[in-house]
């Protein structure tokens, strides 16, 4: 009905516009100076809102959003937020990733392992592990979720590819719980 026509139009013609703040570098075409600061408040707010919307779309529009995420490398774009100087964007990027994990979809799991998407997440955890902060807590909760839900593909991937880094954490229980 009406809802399907709207969603078809949205995903065919408009969702790519919504994702632009995640891809936008702030550089003008052929320009030596940025159009605006990479971490400006307007770009930061746009990225935060886009992450909120995509988190909702992942859980609400399952097959349409899965196609978009896989086809357009959305997780890679979202994980670039982990490099932002604005720490709240780390949490919003991780929120989108967590929404994907909540789908418990084997296609997503294979995409995550094939694309090595846990590598920047583990690096983010290592950068924040000595601090007791929200970013470290979000990543640890995400790893606990993967373990609790028995996502064998992801557990094996994380332990195999990131086990050495996780063993060096000040909290060795994170790695021990995954094994």
mmCIF file of N, CA, C and O in Angstrom, residues 27-85:
data_model
loop_
_atom_site.group_PDB
_atom_site.id
_atom_site.type_symbol
_atom_site.label_atom_id
_atom_site.label_comp_id
_atom_site.label_asym_id
_atom_site.label_seq_id
_atom_site.Cartn_x
_atom_site.Cartn_y
_atom_site.Cartn_z
ATOM 1 N N UNK A 27 35.879 19.276 2.284
ATOM 2 C CA UNK A 27 36.760 19.887 1.302
ATOM 3 C C UNK A 27 35.961 20.292 0.072
ATOM 4 O O UNK A 27 35.116 19.537 -0.403
ATOM 5 N N UNK A 28 36.239 21.460 -0.439
ATOM 6 C CA UNK A 28 35.644 21.886 -1.699
ATOM 7 C C UNK A 28 36.338 21.162 -2.840
ATOM 8 O O UNK A 28 37.471 20.718 -2.718
ATOM 9 N N UNK A 29 35.680 21.048 -3.967
ATOM 10 C CA UNK A 29 36.276 20.380 -5.125
ATOM 11 C C UNK A 29 37.437 21.215 -5.630
ATOM 12 O O UNK A 29 37.283 22.381 -5.976
ATOM 13 N N UNK A 30 38.612 20.633 -5.638
ATOM 14 C CA UNK A 30 39.805 21.324 -6.107
ATOM 15 C C UNK A 30 40.289 22.429 -5.183
ATOM 16 O O UNK A 30 41.143 23.217 -5.550
ATOM 17 N N UNK A 31 39.744 22.515 -4.001
ATOM 18 C CA UNK A 31 40.117 23.585 -3.080
ATOM 19 C C UNK A 31 41.231 23.123 -2.148
ATOM 20 O O UNK A 31 41.315 21.957 -1.801
ATOM 21 N N UNK A 32 42.062 24.067 -1.762
ATOM 22 C CA UNK A 32 43.126 23.755 -0.811
ATOM 23 C C UNK A 32 42.678 23.945 0.629
ATOM 24 O O UNK A 32 43.296 23.436 1.542
ATOM 25 N N UNK A 33 41.637 24.693 0.814
ATOM 26 C CA UNK A 33 41.148 24.947 2.177
ATOM 27 C C UNK A 33 39.770 24.334 2.341
ATOM 28 O O UNK A 33 38.971 24.304 1.400
ATOM 29 N N UNK A 34 39.482 23.864 3.536
ATOM 30 C CA UNK A 34 38.175 23.256 3.761
ATOM 31 C C UNK A 34 37.047 24.282 3.690
ATOM 32 O O UNK A 34 37.256 25.465 3.981
ATOM 33 N N UNK A 35 35.885 23.805 3.269
ATOM 34 C CA UNK A 35 34.710 24.672 3.250
ATOM 35 C C UNK A 35 34.284 25.017 4.669
ATOM 36 O O UNK A 35 33.799 26.096 4.937
ATOM 37 N N UNK A 36 34.447 24.087 5.569
ATOM 38 C CA UNK A 36 34.184 24.310 6.989
ATOM 39 C C UNK A 36 34.920 23.252 7.777
ATOM 40 O O UNK A 36 35.399 22.273 7.225
ATOM 41 N N UNK A 37 35.030 23.485 9.060
ATOM 42 C CA UNK A 37 35.758 22.581 9.940
ATOM 43 C C UNK A 37 35.104 21.196 9.938
ATOM 44 O O UNK A 37 33.890 21.080 10.037
ATOM 45 N N UNK A 38 35.929 20.153 9.816
ATOM 46 C CA UNK A 38 35.470 18.761 9.832
ATOM 47 C C UNK A 38 34.600 18.476 11.055
ATOM 48 O O UNK A 38 33.671 17.696 10.982
ATOM 49 N N UNK A 39 34.908 19.092 12.158
ATOM 50 C CA UNK A 39 34.168 18.852 13.389
ATOM 51 C C UNK A 39 33.302 20.049 13.777
ATOM 52 O O UNK A 39 33.101 20.330 14.950
ATOM 53 N N UNK A 40 32.798 20.770 12.770
ATOM 54 C CA UNK A 40 31.932 21.909 13.068
ATOM 55 C C UNK A 40 30.656 21.426 13.745
ATOM 56 O O UNK A 40 30.258 20.271 13.602
ATOM 57 N N UNK A 41 30.010 22.320 14.458
ATOM 58 C CA UNK A 41 28.818 21.911 15.204
ATOM 59 C C UNK A 41 27.675 21.512 14.279
ATOM 60 O O UNK A 41 26.922 20.595 14.593
ATOM 61 N N UNK A 42 27.539 22.169 13.120
ATOM 62 C CA UNK A 42 26.444 21.802 12.216
ATOM 63 C C UNK A 42 26.672 20.433 11.581
ATOM 64 O O UNK A 42 25.743 19.630 11.469
ATOM 65 N N UNK A 43 27.898 20.138 11.179
ATOM 66 C CA UNK A 43 28.200 18.821 10.616
ATOM 67 C C UNK A 43 28.073 17.751 11.700
ATOM 68 O O UNK A 43 27.533 16.672 11.457
ATOM 69 N N UNK A 44 28.537 18.068 12.884
ATOM 70 C CA UNK A 44 28.434 17.135 14.009
ATOM 71 C C UNK A 44 26.973 16.812 14.319
ATOM 72 O O UNK A 44 26.601 15.643 14.495
ATOM 73 N N UNK A 45 26.134 17.829 14.362
ATOM 74 C CA UNK A 45 24.708 17.617 14.624
ATOM 75 C C UNK A 45 24.075 16.796 13.511
ATOM 76 O O UNK A 45 23.263 15.896 13.772
ATOM 77 N N UNK A 46 24.439 17.085 12.270
ATOM 78 C CA UNK A 46 23.899 16.319 11.137
ATOM 79 C C UNK A 46 24.281 14.850 11.245
ATOM 80 O O UNK A 46 23.444 13.963 11.043
ATOM 81 N N UNK A 47 25.529 14.590 11.565
ATOM 82 C CA UNK A 47 25.988 13.208 11.694
ATOM 83 C C UNK A 47 25.280 12.496 12.837
ATOM 84 O O UNK A 47 24.911 11.335 12.718
ATOM 85 N N UNK A 48 25.082 13.200 13.931
ATOM 86 C CA UNK A 48 24.386 12.611 15.076
ATOM 87 C C UNK A 48 22.948 12.235 14.698
ATOM 88 O O UNK A 48 22.501 11.131 14.980
ATOM 89 N N UNK A 49 22.258 13.139 14.027
ATOM 90 C CA UNK A 49 20.867 12.869 13.633
ATOM 91 C C UNK A 49 20.777 11.746 12.608
ATOM 92 O O UNK A 49 19.878 10.901 12.674
ATOM 93 N N UNK A 50 21.709 11.730 11.669
ATOM 94 C CA UNK A 50 21.729 10.667 10.660
ATOM 95 C C UNK A 50 21.931 9.311 11.334
ATOM 96 O O UNK A 50 21.259 8.329 10.987
ATOM 97 N N UNK A 51 22.822 9.250 12.305
ATOM 98 C CA UNK A 51 23.048 7.984 13.027
ATOM 99 C C UNK A 51 21.784 7.550 13.761
ATOM 100 O O UNK A 51 21.447 6.360 13.760
ATOM 101 N N UNK A 52 21.089 8.479 14.367
ATOM 102 C CA UNK A 52 19.833 8.152 15.051
ATOM 103 C C UNK A 52 18.804 7.598 14.061
ATOM 104 O O UNK A 52 18.154 6.587 14.326
ATOM 105 N N UNK A 53 18.688 8.256 12.924
ATOM 106 C CA UNK A 53 17.712 7.819 11.910
ATOM 107 C C UNK A 53 18.088 6.451 11.360
ATOM 108 O O UNK A 53 17.238 5.565 11.229
ATOM 109 N N UNK A 54 19.374 6.249 11.046
ATOM 110 C CA UNK A 54 19.794 4.957 10.513
ATOM 111 C C UNK A 54 19.621 3.840 11.539
ATOM 112 O O UNK A 54 19.265 2.722 11.172
ATOM 113 N N UNK A 55 19.844 4.122 12.800
ATOM 114 C CA UNK A 55 19.618 3.102 13.835
ATOM 115 C C UNK A 55 18.157 2.666 13.838
ATOM 116 O O UNK A 55 17.848 1.477 13.936
ATOM 117 N N UNK A 56 17.271 3.620 13.719
ATOM 118 C CA UNK A 56 15.834 3.312 13.664
ATOM 119 C C UNK A 56 15.482 2.557 12.380
ATOM 120 O O UNK A 56 14.733 1.580 12.418
ATOM 121 N N UNK A 57 16.024 2.995 11.259
ATOM 122 C CA UNK A 57 15.728 2.335 9.978
ATOM 123 C C UNK A 57 16.211 0.888 9.958
ATOM 124 O O UNK A 57 15.554 0.019 9.392
ATOM 125 N N UNK A 58 17.366 0.631 10.565
ATOM 126 C CA UNK A 58 17.902 -0.729 10.593
ATOM 127 C C UNK A 58 16.942 -1.673 11.298
ATOM 128 O O UNK A 58 16.707 -2.792 10.849
ATOM 129 N N UNK A 59 16.346 -1.206 12.393
ATOM 130 C CA UNK A 59 15.431 -2.081 13.129
ATOM 131 C C UNK A 59 14.021 -2.090 12.545
ATOM 132 O O UNK A 59 13.304 -3.071 12.700
ATOM 133 N N UNK A 60 13.640 -1.041 11.835
ATOM 134 C CA UNK A 60 12.264 -0.954 11.337
ATOM 135 C C UNK A 60 12.084 -1.408 9.889
ATOM 136 O O UNK A 60 11.035 -1.928 9.535
ATOM 137 N N UNK A 61 13.067 -1.178 9.055
ATOM 138 C CA UNK A 61 12.959 -1.488 7.622
ATOM 139 C C UNK A 61 13.988 -2.547 7.259
ATOM 140 O O UNK A 61 14.874 -2.319 6.440
ATOM 141 N N UNK A 62 13.855 -3.688 7.852
ATOM 142 C CA UNK A 62 14.885 -4.711 7.852
ATOM 143 C C UNK A 62 15.503 -4.988 6.482
ATOM 144 O O UNK A 62 16.693 -4.766 6.295
ATOM 145 N N UNK A 63 14.731 -5.488 5.523
ATOM 146 C CA UNK A 63 15.369 -5.918 4.270
ATOM 147 C C UNK A 63 15.803 -4.750 3.408
ATOM 148 O O UNK A 63 16.835 -4.805 2.758
ATOM 149 N N UNK A 64 15.043 -3.652 3.404
ATOM 150 C CA UNK A 64 15.445 -2.492 2.604
ATOM 151 C C UNK A 64 16.744 -1.889 3.138
ATOM 152 O O UNK A 64 17.650 -1.549 2.391
ATOM 153 N N UNK A 65 16.805 -1.760 4.448
ATOM 154 C CA UNK A 65 17.988 -1.157 5.044
ATOM 155 C C UNK A 65 19.192 -2.081 4.938
ATOM 156 O O UNK A 65 20.312 -1.608 4.745
ATOM 157 N N UNK A 66 18.964 -3.384 5.048
ATOM 158 C CA UNK A 66 20.077 -4.324 4.906
ATOM 159 C C UNK A 66 20.705 -4.182 3.519
ATOM 160 O O UNK A 66 21.927 -4.124 3.390
ATOM 161 N N UNK A 67 19.883 -4.089 2.510
ATOM 162 C CA UNK A 67 20.384 -3.906 1.154
ATOM 163 C C UNK A 67 21.194 -2.611 1.061
ATOM 164 O O UNK A 67 22.283 -2.589 0.491
ATOM 165 N N UNK A 68 20.666 -1.538 1.649
ATOM 166 C CA UNK A 68 21.371 -0.256 1.604
ATOM 167 C C UNK A 68 22.704 -0.329 2.355
ATOM 168 O O UNK A 68 23.730 0.135 1.865
ATOM 169 N N UNK A 69 22.699 -0.896 3.548
ATOM 170 C CA UNK A 69 23.911 -0.993 4.368
ATOM 171 C C UNK A 69 24.995 -1.760 3.616
ATOM 172 O O UNK A 69 26.149 -1.329 3.554
ATOM 173 N N UNK A 70 24.632 -2.902 3.037
ATOM 174 C CA UNK A 70 25.614 -3.742 2.369
ATOM 175 C C UNK A 70 26.098 -3.127 1.059
ATOM 176 O O UNK A 70 27.287 -3.144 0.752
ATOM 177 N N UNK A 71 25.180 -2.570 0.291
ATOM 178 C CA UNK A 71 25.524 -2.020 -1.021
ATOM 179 C C UNK A 71 26.359 -0.748 -0.918
ATOM 180 O O UNK A 71 27.239 -0.510 -1.738
ATOM 181 N N UNK A 72 26.093 0.066 0.089
ATOM 182 C CA UNK A 72 26.726 1.382 0.178
ATOM 183 C C UNK A 72 27.781 1.500 1.276
ATOM 184 O O UNK A 72 28.203 2.602 1.597
ATOM 185 N N UNK A 73 28.182 0.371 1.848
ATOM 186 C CA UNK A 73 29.254 0.346 2.862
ATOM 187 C C UNK A 73 28.973 1.310 4.013
ATOM 188 O O UNK A 73 29.860 2.033 4.473
ATOM 189 N N UNK A 74 27.735 1.309 4.468
ATOM 190 C CA UNK A 74 27.332 2.235 5.520
ATOM 191 C C UNK A 74 28.115 2.028 6.809
ATOM 192 O O UNK A 74 28.506 2.996 7.461
ATOM 193 N N UNK A 75 28.385 0.785 7.171
ATOM 194 C CA UNK A 75 29.114 0.547 8.417
ATOM 195 C C UNK A 75 30.520 1.143 8.363
ATOM 196 O O UNK A 75 31.000 1.704 9.357
ATOM 197 N N UNK A 76 31.181 1.052 7.233
ATOM 198 C CA UNK A 76 32.513 1.652 7.105
ATOM 199 C C UNK A 76 32.436 3.156 7.288
ATOM 200 O O UNK A 76 33.281 3.761 7.953
ATOM 201 N N UNK A 77 31.409 3.775 6.730
ATOM 202 C CA UNK A 77 31.243 5.221 6.870
ATOM 203 C C UNK A 77 30.945 5.607 8.314
ATOM 204 O O UNK A 77 31.479 6.593 8.826
ATOM 205 N N UNK A 78 30.106 4.827 8.954
ATOM 206 C CA UNK A 78 29.742 5.115 10.342
ATOM 207 C C UNK A 78 30.958 4.933 11.254
ATOM 208 O O UNK A 78 31.167 5.716 12.182
ATOM 209 N N UNK A 79 31.759 3.916 10.984
ATOM 210 C CA UNK A 79 32.924 3.663 11.830
ATOM 211 C C UNK A 79 34.015 4.716 11.658
ATOM 212 O O UNK A 79 34.882 4.851 12.526
ATOM 213 N N UNK A 80 33.961 5.497 10.586
ATOM 214 C CA UNK A 80 34.883 6.623 10.442
ATOM 215 C C UNK A 80 34.649 7.666 11.531
ATOM 216 O O UNK A 80 35.552 8.426 11.871
ATOM 217 N N UNK A 81 33.450 7.675 12.109
ATOM 218 C CA UNK A 81 33.162 8.604 13.201
ATOM 219 C C UNK A 81 34.022 8.315 14.427
ATOM 220 O O UNK A 81 34.211 9.186 15.273
ATOM 221 N N UNK A 82 34.556 7.103 14.520
ATOM 222 C CA UNK A 82 35.422 6.764 15.653
ATOM 223 C C UNK A 82 36.726 7.558 15.619
ATOM 224 O O UNK A 82 37.443 7.615 16.615
ATOM 225 N N UNK A 83 37.024 8.175 14.497
ATOM 226 C CA UNK A 83 38.214 9.009 14.388
ATOM 227 C C UNK A 83 37.959 10.482 14.647
ATOM 228 O O UNK A 83 38.873 11.298 14.597
ATOM 229 N N UNK A 84 36.735 10.828 14.930
ATOM 230 C CA UNK A 84 36.388 12.224 15.173
ATOM 231 C C UNK A 84 36.959 12.714 16.499
ATOM 232 O O UNK A 84 37.088 11.967 17.461
ATOM 233 N N UNK A 85 37.266 13.995 16.552
ATOM 234 C CA UNK A 85 37.706 14.595 17.809
ATOM 235 C C UNK A 85 36.530 14.754 18.772
ATOM 236 O O UNK A 85 36.727 14.890 19.964
#
